[in-house]
Each structure stands twice: as C-alpha cells, then as structure tokens.
CSV table of C-alpha atoms and ligand atoms in Angstrom, one decimal:
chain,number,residue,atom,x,y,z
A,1,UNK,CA,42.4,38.9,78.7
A,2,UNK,CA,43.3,38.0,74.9
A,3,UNK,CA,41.6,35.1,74.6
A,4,UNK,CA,38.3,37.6,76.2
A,5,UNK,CA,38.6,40.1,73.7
A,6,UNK,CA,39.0,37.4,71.3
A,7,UNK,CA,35.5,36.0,72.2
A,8,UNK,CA,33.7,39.1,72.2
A,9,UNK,CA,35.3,40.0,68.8
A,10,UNK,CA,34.0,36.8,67.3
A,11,UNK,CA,30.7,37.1,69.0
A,12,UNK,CA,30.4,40.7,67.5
A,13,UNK,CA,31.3,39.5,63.7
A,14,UNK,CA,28.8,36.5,64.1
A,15,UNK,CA,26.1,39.1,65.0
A,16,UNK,CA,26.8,41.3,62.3
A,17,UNK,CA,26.5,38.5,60.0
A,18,UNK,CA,23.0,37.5,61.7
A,19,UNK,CA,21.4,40.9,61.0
A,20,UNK,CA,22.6,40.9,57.4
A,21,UNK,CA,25.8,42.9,57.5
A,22,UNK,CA,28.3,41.9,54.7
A,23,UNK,CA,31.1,42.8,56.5
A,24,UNK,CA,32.3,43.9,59.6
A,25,UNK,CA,35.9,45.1,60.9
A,26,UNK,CA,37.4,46.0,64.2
A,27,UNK,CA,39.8,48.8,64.8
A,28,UNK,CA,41.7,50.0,68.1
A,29,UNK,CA,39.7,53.7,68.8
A,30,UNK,CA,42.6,56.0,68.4
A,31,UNK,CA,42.9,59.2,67.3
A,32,UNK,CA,43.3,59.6,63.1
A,33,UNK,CA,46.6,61.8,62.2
A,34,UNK,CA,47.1,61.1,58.9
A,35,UNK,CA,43.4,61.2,58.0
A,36,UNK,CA,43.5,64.3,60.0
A,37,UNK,CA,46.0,66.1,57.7
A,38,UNK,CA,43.9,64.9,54.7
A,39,UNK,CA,40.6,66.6,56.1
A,40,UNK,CA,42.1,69.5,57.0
A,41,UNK,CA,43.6,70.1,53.7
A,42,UNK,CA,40.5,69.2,52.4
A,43,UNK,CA,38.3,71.8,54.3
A,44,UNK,CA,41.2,74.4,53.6
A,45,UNK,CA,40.5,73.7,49.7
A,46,UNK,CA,36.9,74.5,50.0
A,47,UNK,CA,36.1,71.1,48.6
A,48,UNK,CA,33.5,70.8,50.8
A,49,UNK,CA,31.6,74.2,49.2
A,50,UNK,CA,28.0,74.5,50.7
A,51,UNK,CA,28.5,71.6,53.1
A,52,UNK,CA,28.8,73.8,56.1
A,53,UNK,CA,28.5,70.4,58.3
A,54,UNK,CA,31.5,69.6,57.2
A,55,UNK,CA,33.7,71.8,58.6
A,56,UNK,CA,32.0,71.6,61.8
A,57,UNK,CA,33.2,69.3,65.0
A,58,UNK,CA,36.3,68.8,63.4
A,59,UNK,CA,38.0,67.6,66.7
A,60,UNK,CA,35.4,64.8,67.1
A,61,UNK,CA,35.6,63.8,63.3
A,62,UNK,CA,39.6,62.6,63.9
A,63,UNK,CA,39.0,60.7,67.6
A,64,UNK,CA,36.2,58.9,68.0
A,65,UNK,CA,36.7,59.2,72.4
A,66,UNK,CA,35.4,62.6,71.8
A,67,UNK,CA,32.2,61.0,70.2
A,68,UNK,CA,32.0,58.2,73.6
A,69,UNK,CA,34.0,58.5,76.5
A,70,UNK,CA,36.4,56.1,76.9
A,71,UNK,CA,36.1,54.5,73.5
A,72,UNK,CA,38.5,51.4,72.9
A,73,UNK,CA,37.4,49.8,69.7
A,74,UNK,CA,35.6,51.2,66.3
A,75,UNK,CA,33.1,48.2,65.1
A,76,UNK,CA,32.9,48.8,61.0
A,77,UNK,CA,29.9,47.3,59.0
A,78,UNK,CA,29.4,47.2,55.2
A,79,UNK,CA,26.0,46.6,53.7
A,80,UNK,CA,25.3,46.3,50.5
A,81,UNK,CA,23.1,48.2,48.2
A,82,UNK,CA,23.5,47.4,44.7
A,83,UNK,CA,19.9,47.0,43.4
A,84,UNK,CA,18.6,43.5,41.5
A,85,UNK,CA,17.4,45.5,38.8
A,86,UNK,CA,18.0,48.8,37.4
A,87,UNK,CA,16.8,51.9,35.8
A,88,UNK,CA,16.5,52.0,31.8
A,89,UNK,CA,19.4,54.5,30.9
A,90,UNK,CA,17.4,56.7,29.3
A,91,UNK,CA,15.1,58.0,32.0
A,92,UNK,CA,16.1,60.6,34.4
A,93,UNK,CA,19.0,58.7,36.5
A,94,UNK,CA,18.8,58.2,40.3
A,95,UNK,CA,21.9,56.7,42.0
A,96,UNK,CA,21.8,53.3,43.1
A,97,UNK,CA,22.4,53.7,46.6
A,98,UNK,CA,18.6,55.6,46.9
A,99,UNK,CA,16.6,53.2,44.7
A,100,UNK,CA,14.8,51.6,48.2
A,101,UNK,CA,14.3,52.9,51.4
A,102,UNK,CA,16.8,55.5,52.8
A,103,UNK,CA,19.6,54.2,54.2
A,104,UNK,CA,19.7,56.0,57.5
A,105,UNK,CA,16.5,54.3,58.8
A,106,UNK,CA,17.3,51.3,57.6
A,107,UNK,CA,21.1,50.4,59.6
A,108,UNK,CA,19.9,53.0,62.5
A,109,UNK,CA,17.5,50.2,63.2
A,110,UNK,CA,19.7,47.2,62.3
A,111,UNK,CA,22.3,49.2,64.8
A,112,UNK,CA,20.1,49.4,67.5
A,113,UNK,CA,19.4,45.4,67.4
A,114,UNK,CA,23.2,45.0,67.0
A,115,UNK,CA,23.9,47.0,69.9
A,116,UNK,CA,20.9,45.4,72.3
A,117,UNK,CA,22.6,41.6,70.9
A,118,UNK,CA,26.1,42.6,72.3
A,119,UNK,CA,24.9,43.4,75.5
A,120,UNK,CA,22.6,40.8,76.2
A,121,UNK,CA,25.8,38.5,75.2
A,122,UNK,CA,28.4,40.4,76.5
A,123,UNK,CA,27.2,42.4,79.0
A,124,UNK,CA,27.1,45.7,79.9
A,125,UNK,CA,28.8,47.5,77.1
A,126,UNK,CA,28.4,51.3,76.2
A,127,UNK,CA,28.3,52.2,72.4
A,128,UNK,CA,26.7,54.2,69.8
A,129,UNK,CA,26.5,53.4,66.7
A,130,UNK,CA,26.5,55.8,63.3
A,131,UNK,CA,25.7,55.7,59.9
A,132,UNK,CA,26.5,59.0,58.4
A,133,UNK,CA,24.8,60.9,61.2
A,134,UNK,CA,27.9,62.4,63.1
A,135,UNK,CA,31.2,63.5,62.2
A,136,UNK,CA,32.7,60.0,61.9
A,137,UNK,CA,35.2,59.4,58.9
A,138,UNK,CA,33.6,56.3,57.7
A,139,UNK,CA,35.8,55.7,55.0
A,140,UNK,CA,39.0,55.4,57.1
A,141,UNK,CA,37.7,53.5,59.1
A,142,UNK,CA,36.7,51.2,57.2
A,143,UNK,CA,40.2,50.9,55.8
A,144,UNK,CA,41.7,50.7,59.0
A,145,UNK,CA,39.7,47.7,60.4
A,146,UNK,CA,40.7,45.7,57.2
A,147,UNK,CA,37.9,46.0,55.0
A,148,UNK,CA,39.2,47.4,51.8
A,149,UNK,CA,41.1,50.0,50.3
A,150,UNK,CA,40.3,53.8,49.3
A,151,UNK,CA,40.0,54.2,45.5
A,152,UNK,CA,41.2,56.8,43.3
A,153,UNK,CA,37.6,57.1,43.2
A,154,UNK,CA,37.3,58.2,46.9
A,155,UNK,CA,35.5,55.1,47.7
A,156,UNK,CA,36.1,52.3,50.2
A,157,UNK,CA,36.2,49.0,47.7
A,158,UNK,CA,36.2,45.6,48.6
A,159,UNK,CA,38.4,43.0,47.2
A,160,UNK,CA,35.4,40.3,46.6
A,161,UNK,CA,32.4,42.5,46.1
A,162,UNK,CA,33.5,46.7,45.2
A,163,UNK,CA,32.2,49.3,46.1
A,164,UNK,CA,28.4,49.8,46.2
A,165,UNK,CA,28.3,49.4,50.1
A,166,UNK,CA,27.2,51.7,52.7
A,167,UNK,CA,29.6,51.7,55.8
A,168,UNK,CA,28.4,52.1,59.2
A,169,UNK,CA,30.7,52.3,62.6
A,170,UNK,CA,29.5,51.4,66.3
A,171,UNK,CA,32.0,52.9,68.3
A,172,UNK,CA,32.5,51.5,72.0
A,173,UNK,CA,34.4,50.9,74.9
A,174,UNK,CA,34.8,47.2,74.6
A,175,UNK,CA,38.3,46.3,74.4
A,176,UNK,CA,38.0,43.9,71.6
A,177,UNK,CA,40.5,41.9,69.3
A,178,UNK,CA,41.3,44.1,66.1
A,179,UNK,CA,41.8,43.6,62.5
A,180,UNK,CA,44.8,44.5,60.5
A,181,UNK,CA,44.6,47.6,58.7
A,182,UNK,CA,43.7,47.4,54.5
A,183,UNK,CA,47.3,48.4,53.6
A,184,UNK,CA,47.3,47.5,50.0
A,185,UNK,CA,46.2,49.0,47.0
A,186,UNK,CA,44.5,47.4,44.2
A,187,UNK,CA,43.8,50.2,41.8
A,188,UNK,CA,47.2,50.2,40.4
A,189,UNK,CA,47.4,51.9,37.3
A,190,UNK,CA,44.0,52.8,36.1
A,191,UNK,CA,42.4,55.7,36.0
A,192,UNK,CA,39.2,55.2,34.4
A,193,UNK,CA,37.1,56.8,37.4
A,194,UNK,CA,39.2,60.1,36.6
A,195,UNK,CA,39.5,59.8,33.3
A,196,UNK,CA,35.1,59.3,33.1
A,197,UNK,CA,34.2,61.5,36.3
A,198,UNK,CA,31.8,64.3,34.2
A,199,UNK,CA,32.9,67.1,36.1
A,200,UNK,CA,36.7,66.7,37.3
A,201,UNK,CA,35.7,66.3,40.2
A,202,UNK,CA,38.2,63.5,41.0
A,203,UNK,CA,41.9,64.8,41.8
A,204,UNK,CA,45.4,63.2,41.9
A,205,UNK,CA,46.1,61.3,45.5
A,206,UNK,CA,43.0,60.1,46.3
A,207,UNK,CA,41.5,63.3,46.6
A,208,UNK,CA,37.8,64.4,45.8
A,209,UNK,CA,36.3,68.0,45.1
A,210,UNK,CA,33.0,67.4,46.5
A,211,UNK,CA,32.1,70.8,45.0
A,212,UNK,CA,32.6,69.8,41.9
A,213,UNK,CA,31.1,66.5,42.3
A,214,UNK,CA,27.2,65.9,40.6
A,215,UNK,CA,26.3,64.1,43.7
A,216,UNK,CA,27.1,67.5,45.8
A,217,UNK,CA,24.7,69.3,42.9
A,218,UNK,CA,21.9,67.1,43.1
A,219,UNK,CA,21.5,66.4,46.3
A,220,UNK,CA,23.6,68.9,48.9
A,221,UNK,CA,23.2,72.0,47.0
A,222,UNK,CA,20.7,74.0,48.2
A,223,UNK,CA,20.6,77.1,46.2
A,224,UNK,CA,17.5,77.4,43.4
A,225,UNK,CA,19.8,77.5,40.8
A,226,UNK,CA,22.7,74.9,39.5
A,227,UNK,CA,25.9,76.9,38.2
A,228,UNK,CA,26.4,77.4,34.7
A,229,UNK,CA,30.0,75.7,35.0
A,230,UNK,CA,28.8,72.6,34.9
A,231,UNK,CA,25.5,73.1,32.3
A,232,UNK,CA,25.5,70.1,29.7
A,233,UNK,CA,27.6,67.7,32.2
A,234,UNK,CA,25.1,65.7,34.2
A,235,UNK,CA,24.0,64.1,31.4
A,236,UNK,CA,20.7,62.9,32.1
A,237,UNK,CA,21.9,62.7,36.0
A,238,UNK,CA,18.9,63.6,38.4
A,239,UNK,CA,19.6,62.1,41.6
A,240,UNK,CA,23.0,61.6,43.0
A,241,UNK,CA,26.3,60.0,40.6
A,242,UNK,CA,27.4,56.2,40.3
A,243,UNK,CA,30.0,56.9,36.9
A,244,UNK,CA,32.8,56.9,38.8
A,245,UNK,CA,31.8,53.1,40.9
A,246,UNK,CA,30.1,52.3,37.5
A,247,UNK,CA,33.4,52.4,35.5
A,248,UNK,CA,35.3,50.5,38.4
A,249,UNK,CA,36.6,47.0,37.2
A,250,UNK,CA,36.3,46.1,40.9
A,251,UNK,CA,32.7,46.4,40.4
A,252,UNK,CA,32.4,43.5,38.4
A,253,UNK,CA,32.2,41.9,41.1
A,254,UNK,CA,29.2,43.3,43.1
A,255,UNK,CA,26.2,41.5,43.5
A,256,UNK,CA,22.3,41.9,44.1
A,257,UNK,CA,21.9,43.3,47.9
A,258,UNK,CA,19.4,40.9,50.0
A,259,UNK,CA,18.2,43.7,52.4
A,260,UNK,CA,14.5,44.0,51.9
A,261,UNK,CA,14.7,47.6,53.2
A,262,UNK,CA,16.8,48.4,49.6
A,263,UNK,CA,14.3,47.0,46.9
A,264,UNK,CA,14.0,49.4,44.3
A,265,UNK,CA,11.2,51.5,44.4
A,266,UNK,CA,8.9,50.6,41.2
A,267,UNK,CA,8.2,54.5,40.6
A,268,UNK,CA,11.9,54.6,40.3
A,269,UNK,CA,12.6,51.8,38.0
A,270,UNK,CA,9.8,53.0,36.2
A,271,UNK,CA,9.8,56.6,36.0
A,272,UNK,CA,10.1,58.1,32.4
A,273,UNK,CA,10.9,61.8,32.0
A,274,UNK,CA,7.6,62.7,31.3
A,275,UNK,CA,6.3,60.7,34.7
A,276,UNK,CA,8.8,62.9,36.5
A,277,UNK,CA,8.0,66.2,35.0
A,278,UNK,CA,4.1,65.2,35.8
A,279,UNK,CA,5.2,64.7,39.2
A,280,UNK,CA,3.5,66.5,42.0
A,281,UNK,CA,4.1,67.5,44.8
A,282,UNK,CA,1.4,65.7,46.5
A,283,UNK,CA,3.0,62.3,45.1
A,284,UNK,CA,6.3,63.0,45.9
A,285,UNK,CA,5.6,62.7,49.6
A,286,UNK,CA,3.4,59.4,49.3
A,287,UNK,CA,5.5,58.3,46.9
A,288,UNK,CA,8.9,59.2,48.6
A,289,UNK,CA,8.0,59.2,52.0
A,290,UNK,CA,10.9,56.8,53.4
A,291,UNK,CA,13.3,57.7,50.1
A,292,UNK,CA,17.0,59.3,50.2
A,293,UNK,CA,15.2,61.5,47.5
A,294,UNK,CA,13.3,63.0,50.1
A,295,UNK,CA,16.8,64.9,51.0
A,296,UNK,CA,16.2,67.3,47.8
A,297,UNK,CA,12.3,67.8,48.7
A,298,UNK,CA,10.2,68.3,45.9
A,299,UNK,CA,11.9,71.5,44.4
A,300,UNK,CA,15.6,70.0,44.6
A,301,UNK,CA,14.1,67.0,42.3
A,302,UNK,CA,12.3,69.8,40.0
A,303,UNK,CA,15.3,71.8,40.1
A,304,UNK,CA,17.6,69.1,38.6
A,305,UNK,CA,15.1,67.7,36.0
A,306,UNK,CA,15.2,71.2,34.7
A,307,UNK,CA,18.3,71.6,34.7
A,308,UNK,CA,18.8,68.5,32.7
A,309,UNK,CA,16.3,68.7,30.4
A,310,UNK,CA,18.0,71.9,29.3
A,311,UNK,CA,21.2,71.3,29.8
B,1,B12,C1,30.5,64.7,52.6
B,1,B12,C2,30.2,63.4,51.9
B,1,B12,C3,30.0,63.4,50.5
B,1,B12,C4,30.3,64.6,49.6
B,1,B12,C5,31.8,64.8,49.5
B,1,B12,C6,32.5,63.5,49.0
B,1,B12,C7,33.8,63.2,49.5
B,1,B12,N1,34.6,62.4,48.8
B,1,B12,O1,34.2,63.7,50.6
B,1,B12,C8,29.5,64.3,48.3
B,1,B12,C9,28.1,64.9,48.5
B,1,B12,C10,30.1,64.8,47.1
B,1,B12,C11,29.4,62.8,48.4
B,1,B12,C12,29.2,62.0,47.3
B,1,B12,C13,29.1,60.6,47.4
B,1,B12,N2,28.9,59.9,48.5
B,1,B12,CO1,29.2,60.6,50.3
B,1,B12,N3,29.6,61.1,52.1
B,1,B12,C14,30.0,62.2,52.6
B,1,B12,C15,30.3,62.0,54.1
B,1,B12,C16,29.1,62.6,54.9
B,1,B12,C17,31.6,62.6,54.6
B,1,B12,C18,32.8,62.2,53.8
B,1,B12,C19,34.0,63.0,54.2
B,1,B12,O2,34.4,62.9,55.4
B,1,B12,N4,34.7,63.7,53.3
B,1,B12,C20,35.9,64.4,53.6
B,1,B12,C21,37.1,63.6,52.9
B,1,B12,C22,38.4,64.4,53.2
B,1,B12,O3,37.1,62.4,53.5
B,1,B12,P1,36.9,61.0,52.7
B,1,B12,O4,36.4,61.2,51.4
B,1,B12,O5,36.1,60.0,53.6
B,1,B12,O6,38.4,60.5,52.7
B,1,B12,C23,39.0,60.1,53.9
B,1,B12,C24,39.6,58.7,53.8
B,1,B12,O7,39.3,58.1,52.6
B,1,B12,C25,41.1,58.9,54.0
B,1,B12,N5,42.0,58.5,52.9
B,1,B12,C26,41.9,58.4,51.6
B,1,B12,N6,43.0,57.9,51.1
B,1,B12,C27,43.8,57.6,52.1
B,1,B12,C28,45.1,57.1,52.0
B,1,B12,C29,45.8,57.0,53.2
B,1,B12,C30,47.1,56.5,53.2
B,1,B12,C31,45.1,57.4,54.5
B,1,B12,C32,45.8,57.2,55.8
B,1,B12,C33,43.8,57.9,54.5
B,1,B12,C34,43.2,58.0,53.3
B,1,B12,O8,41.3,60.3,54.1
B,1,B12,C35,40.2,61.0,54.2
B,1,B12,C36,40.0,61.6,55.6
B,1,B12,O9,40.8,62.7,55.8
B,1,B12,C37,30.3,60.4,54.2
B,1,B12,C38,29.8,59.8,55.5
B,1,B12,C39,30.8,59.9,56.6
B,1,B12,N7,30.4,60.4,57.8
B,1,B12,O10,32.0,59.5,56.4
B,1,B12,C40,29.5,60.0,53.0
B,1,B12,C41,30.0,58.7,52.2
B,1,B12,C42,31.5,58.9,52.1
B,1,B12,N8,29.3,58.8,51.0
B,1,B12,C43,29.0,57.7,50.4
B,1,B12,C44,28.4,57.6,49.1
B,1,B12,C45,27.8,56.2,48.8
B,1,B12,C46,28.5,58.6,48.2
B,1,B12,C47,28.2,58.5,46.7
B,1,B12,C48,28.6,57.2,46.0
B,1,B12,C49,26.7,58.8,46.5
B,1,B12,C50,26.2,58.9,45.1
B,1,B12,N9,26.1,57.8,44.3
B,1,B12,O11,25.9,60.0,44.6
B,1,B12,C51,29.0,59.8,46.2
B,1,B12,C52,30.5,59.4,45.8
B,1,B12,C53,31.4,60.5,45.5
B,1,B12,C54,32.9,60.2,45.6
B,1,B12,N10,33.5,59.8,44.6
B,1,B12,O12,33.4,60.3,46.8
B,1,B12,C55,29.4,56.5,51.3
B,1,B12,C56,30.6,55.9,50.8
B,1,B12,C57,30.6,54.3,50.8
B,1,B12,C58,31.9,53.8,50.3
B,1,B12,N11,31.9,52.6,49.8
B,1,B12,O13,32.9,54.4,50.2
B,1,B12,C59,29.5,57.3,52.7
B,1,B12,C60,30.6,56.6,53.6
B,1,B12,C61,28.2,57.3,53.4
B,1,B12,C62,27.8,56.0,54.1
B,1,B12,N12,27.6,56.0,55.4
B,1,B12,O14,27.8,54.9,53.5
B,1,B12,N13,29.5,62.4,49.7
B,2,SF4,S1,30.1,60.6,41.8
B,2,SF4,FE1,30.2,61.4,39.6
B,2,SF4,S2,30.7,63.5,39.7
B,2,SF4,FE2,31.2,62.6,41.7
B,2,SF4,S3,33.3,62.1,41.6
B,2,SF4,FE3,32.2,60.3,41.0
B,2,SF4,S4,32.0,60.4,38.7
B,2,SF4,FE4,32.6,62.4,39.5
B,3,SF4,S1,38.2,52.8,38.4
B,3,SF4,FE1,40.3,52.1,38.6
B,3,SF4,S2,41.4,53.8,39.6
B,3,SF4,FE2,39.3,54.2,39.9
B,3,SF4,S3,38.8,53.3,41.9
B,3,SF4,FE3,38.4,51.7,40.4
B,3,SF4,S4,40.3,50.5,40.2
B,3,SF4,FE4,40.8,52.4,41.2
C-alpha cells in the first residue's frame, strides 16, 4: 500500500512538472483548526470589509471533504508569474501578477490536463481542482504540503524562488504519499513589508487587513468612490499592490516565469498616464478581453486613475 501511494505521488509531481508547474506539494485532506481560528478571527475583525464572499461557506473553507466527498489528499501547485520585463515606474502601476492573461483561465485549463493525465495513469480517481475559485485556503495549504512559509507579508514564499507565485490545489480522494509540513520561518527579524506597506495594512502575527490593503481598493472594492482615508497613499498604484513582495529580500531570488499564458501585455508595459486616461471603453474590452483587469471593468480602472491622479 505505501510503496502505491508512493508511485502515484511521484507520478503526480512528475506531471505537474510536465505542464509547467514549479512546484507541487501533497498534504493529507484533513480538516484546518488552527487556520480555522485564524479565519474566524479574521472575519470577526471585518478585515475582509466589502468581500462578502469571504465570509461565506465558511465550513467548506477549513475541510476540504466538504468541497469532494471522501477527500484523502490536497495536491498544491505553484506557478510562477513574475514578468521578463516590467512597467516604467512612472506610469500608472499594475501589479505583476495581471501583466498577461488572467490567471484563472490560464491553471483552470492546465488543471483540467492535470486531472485527465492522473487518470489516464492512475486510474479512476475523483478530483477537482481550484485556483481561487472556491473557498479553499490556498495559502495554508501550500504551507502544509511543504512548499514554503507564510510571510509577515501574508504571502506563501519559497525558499529558492519568493513569492511571486500563484497557488493552485486539486483536491481528491487518492490516498497518496504526503509531504512534510513548511514548519520553519525564514523571515526572522525583518520587517521591511510592514514597515513599507502604504496603508498599514500589514499587522503583527502574520495578519493582514485586507480592508486596508490597496489591492482590496483597486480591484475588490466596488463602490464609485475610494475613501478619503487613504487619499495620497497609492502612490501612482492603479491596479492591484506588489510593495510589500517588492521589498522582500526573498525576492531576490525570483525569476522570469516561462508560461506563455503570463507575457506581459504590451498595452501594459507600455501604457503612459495619458494612454490610460485616453482609454475607452471600446478598447478596454479588445484590449483587456482575457486580463485580471477586466475584474474592475472599465469604470473601476477609471475610478483609480482618478483617484491617483488627484490624490
Ligand atoms: C481574499 C484575498 C485577498 C484579499 C485579502 C488578502 C488576505 N491576506 O487575506 C486582498 C484583495 C487584499 C488580496 C490581496 C492580494 N492577493 Co489575494 N487572495 C485572497 C483569497 C481569495 C483568499 C485569502 C484568504 O483566505 N484570506 C483570509 C486570511 C485569514 O487567510 P490567508 O491570508 O490565506 O491566511 C491563512 C494562512 O496564511 C494561515 N496562516 C498564516 N500564518 C500562519 C501561521 C500558522 C502557524 C498557521 C497554522 C497558519 C497560518 O492562516 C490563514 C487562514 O486562517 C486568496 C485565494 C484563496 N482562495 O486562498 C487570494 C490569494 C491569497 N491572493 C494572492 C495574491 C497574489 C494577492 C496579491 C499579491 C495581489 C496583488 N499584487 O495585488 C495581494 C497581496 C496582499 C497580501 N499581502 O496578502 C495569491 C497569493 C499567492 C501567494 N504566494 O501567497 C492567492 C493565494 C490567489 C492565488 N490563487 O494565487 N487577496
Ligand atoms: S499589497 Fe500593498 S497595501 Fe496590500 S499589504 Fe502589501 S504593501 Fe500593503
Ligand atoms: S519582507 Fe521580510 S518580514 Fe516581510 S515577508 Fe519578506 S522576509 Fe518576511
């Protein structure tokens, strides 16, 4: 029986690896205590403000057998995003992560082959995989099948290559080998994500307002109006927030993603303030069609560029 779920374990890494995954992890599916305690605290908080989804499905969020019957093992899979070239600083900033195509199209498809590829080697297996599209907590995961820690920052960094990943699970009920748990810590004593975060967003223990947080501005928010709190702090911020991954030492060690789907947009790289203000509506969906920007719609985008320009 080991040396089975052994087999299928490797099998499942070396078909990650084939369809461009940088890293993939296996946890027993159990239900999440301790995360549970930090998500409920969380939602008590308000942290997640607008983000109504949040608090929704809270029992499924913490066990992932509620998501698929009879789930034995969570299948985590990092991909890379950070972009082979990047914006000038001065235009109007979009985050990293949505410089190509959006991410959710991009691994539902890559999930789909990875699922078809373990059964057709396996065998009959029942899965379903997620990337941001049900109440999954990624992040933990991703710490419990061994793939890196959780920063001060909130996010999920590798020891080799940071954080500029996206995280994706497949959870099934294959009972497959498993990974240790990331139990160390390699932030230590820095706190330059806290001490650069724009908006204090970032909190002692690990713990991140996502009310406060630009990226929750930009892009969740859907009221017409930013709050005057935070006028003057986005900088020139239009799209999302990388300061707190951009600051990270661990970063230094992140390098140009390969997936074909992520090449930068040139509109993006390109973009002045001026080429955003002349934007229309009309070119934002050619332009944007298959773009995380498409998220904010047109008005969101005009929204922020408003509210930075005056800021
Ligand atoms: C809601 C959300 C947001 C909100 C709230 C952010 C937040 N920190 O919660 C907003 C809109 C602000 C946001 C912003 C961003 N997000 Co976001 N977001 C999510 C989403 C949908 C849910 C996150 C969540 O559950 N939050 C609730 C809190 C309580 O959970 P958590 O932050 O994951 O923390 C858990 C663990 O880390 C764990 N934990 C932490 N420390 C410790 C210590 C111990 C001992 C233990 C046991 C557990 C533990 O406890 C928490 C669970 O209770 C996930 C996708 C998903 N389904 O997971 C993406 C996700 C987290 N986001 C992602 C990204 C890329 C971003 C941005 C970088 C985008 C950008 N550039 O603008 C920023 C980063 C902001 C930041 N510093 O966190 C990626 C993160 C990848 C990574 N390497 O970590 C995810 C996983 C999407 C994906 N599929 O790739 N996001
Ligand atoms: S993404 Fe920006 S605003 Fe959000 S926590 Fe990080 S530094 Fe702060
Ligand atoms: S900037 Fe420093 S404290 Fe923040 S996540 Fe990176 S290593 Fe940890």
């Amino acid at each position: 029986m080991k040396i089975k779920e052994s087999k299928y374990s490797q099998i499942i890494k070396q078909t990650a690896a084939q369809l461009g995954f940088d890293y993939c992890g296996i946890a027993r599916a159990q239900q999440l205590d301790e995360d549970a305690r930090r998500l409920e605290s969380w939602l008590n908080k308000g942290f997640h403000g607008s983000m109504d989804y949040m608090s929704n499905y809270f029992d499924l969020r913490i066990d992932p057998a509620k998501l698929v019957p009879g789930a034995k093992s969570v299948i985590t899979l990092l991909l890379n995003y950070y972009p082979s070239a990047q914006q000038n600083q001065q235009a109007p900033q979009v985050s990293k992560y949505a410089y190509g195509n959006d991410y959710h199209e991009v691994i539902r498809e890559k999930l789909k082959t990875f699922l078809g590829l373990i059964k057709e080697n396996i065998g009959e297996v029942h899965g379903r995989g997620f990337t941001d599209s049900a109440p999954v907590l990624e992040r933990s995961w991703a710490r419990k099948s061994g793939l890196g820690w959780v920063g001060k920052n909130g996010n999920l960094i590798t020891k080799n290559n940071g954080s500029f990943f996206f995280i994706a699970t497949l959870i099934t009920d294959l009972d497959l080998e498993t990974d240790d748990p990331f139990i160390k810590d390699y932030c230590g004593t820095c706190t330059r994500c806290i001490d650069a975060c724009p908006t204090e967003a970032i909190l002692p223990d690990k713990v991140i307002d996502g009310s406060k947080c630009i990226s929750y501005f930009t892009i969740e928010l859907k009221d017409l109006l930013i709050p005057d709190e935070v006028k003057g702090k986005f900088d020139n911020r239009l799209f999302g927030c990388d300061v707190c991954q951009d600051v990270c030492p661990w970063n230094r060690f992140s390098k140009s993603t390969t997936e074909p789907g992520f090449k930068p947009l040139p509109e993006i790289l390109n973009f002045t303030a001026s080429d955003w203000e002349d934007l229309t509506d009309e070119s934002f969906k050619i332009i944007f069609k298959d773009s995380p920007l498409k998220r904010s719609k047109y008005a969101g985008i005009k929204r922020n560029l408003k509210f930075i320009s005056f800021g």
